[in-house]
Amino acid sequence: MPNFTSPTTHRDRLQALYDLSLELAALRDLNEVLNTALQHCLALTESEFGFIGLTTDNHKHLDIVAIHGFHPQGKFFENTHLIPLRPNIFARTVLENRPTRSDDVTSDPHRVGQPAGHPPVGTFMGVPLRIRQLPIGMIGVANRPAKYQDDHEHLLMTYAAQVAIAIQNAQLNEQLTQAKIDLEHKVAQRTYELNEAKEALAQKAEQLKRLLDETMTVQERERQRISHDLHDGLNQLIVGAMLELKAGRDRLQSSNNGQANLHKVDIALQSVGNILHQVESEIRQIIFDLRPPALDTLGLGPTLRRYAEHYAAHIGSQCYVRIFGTPQRLPPHDEIGIYRILQEALHNIGEHAHAQTINISMHFQPHSFSLEVSDDGCGFDQSVAMQGHDYHFGLISMRERAESLGGKITIQTAPNCGTRVLVCLTHHS
Ligand SMILES: Nc1ncnc2c1ncn2[C@@H]1O[C@H](COP(=O)(O)OP(=O)(O)OP(=O)(O)O)[C@@H](O)[C@H]1O
Ligand SMILES: [Mg+2]
């Protein structure tokens, strides 16, 4: 550092100023700029202490951002660093945008006193920090053993111009660094979100693929079941009916005792009639399973109630069905979807839950519908069930179905705590 404690000649001063400006221009960090600049100012003006203040955004205060030459105690700095911009000895420098000097602060008419803990101030000089002629703050120096001279003022004004630029550069640098950090943070966040979405998508695609396979298997299974039902149920019944008919006809042909045989034929025809009744009810059951006709005629609420009560009786569980709100028709696609979800939920209860009681409630609201199916059965661990190693598709297909209707399904369960399936749909009626 050049020796500028006594820069006697004009040339010496210029050289010192030049050296200091170079040193300052090399700094990037705002705190370093402020502290180095202030140190230089004290040296250039042979002052005991000094400060740099910057005007706040609303131009109502001066924020003291650096002090040198005395060491405040306790919270002095925190409590006093914001100073209202009023025309006192030093703030005038900013308000009037010009250098100010006081040879004896204690008797200066602009004196307003100083905060407790501040060392006594004798001589004072302030110069504005300007960017494009407008003040952004000030440098204040104090307690030169002798008065501040025009030379000091001129020197400090010249140096302050460099300081203002260095401060502005450091501030821009800070903003740039912060913007870079923010940007990096946003990029990292976005990358993370994208990866999450990618993973979710891959998972979904895998589930869909499995669902497609399963859909075809299920279709095949259903066809088999229908053909099985037709064979074991209807075919057997029809064969039985034909045998009864044949027996009746044989008896008629070999009849020599008309009255007695007529009675037997009547019995045979009666049993044919019974069998045909069974055929008719079997057919109704098969059709009902394929597409519940009651949905079209009775509507959603009563159809779900009827199916649930029927199914619960079949598996030996108690079933309570409650309907809230004003039942109304939903689009056919939604109704059949909800019906299938209920079927799957009940099948799961029948197959896995060992429940004593099933509670079903439906809520009809003007723009939404919800179905809740809960059982007091064994419950299960969802994380295990959804891993789907053994290709269980009921839960997945319930979810897919609800989502394809634009709705949401929630399943609450835990081992030994029963299971609650909640489906919510919104619609525009
Ligand atoms: N209400 C329930 N109570 C107890 N366990 C259940 C219930 N619902 C589902 N689970 C458990 O979750 C598993 C997955 O059910 P999911 O319906 O997906 O498949 P699944 O019923 O085993 O086979 P399927 O593909 O034929 O439906 C079941 O194997 C069962 O362990
Ligand atoms: Mg199932």
Coordinates of C-alpha atoms in Angstrom, one line a residue, residues 49 56 81 85 92 113 153 163 222 232 250 324 370 382 387 395 415:
F49 CA -13.1 7.1 12.0
T56 CA -32.7 2.5 1.3
H81 CA -27.6 1.3 11.4
L85 CA -32.7 11.1 6.1
R92 CA -27.4 16.8 4.4
G113 CA -26.9 14.7 18.9
E153 CA -12.7 17.3 0.0
V163 CA -16.2 3.8 -4.8
E222 CA -65.7 -64.6 -18.7
D232 CA -73.7 -76.9 -16.5
D250 CA -93.6 -93.0 -23.6
F324 CA -77.9 -39.8 0.7
S370 CA -69.4 -40.7 -4.2
Q382 CA -51.5 -52.0 0.4
Q387 CA -46.4 -54.8 -5.9
L395 CA -57.4 -52.9 -7.2
P415 CA -53.9 -55.6 8.5

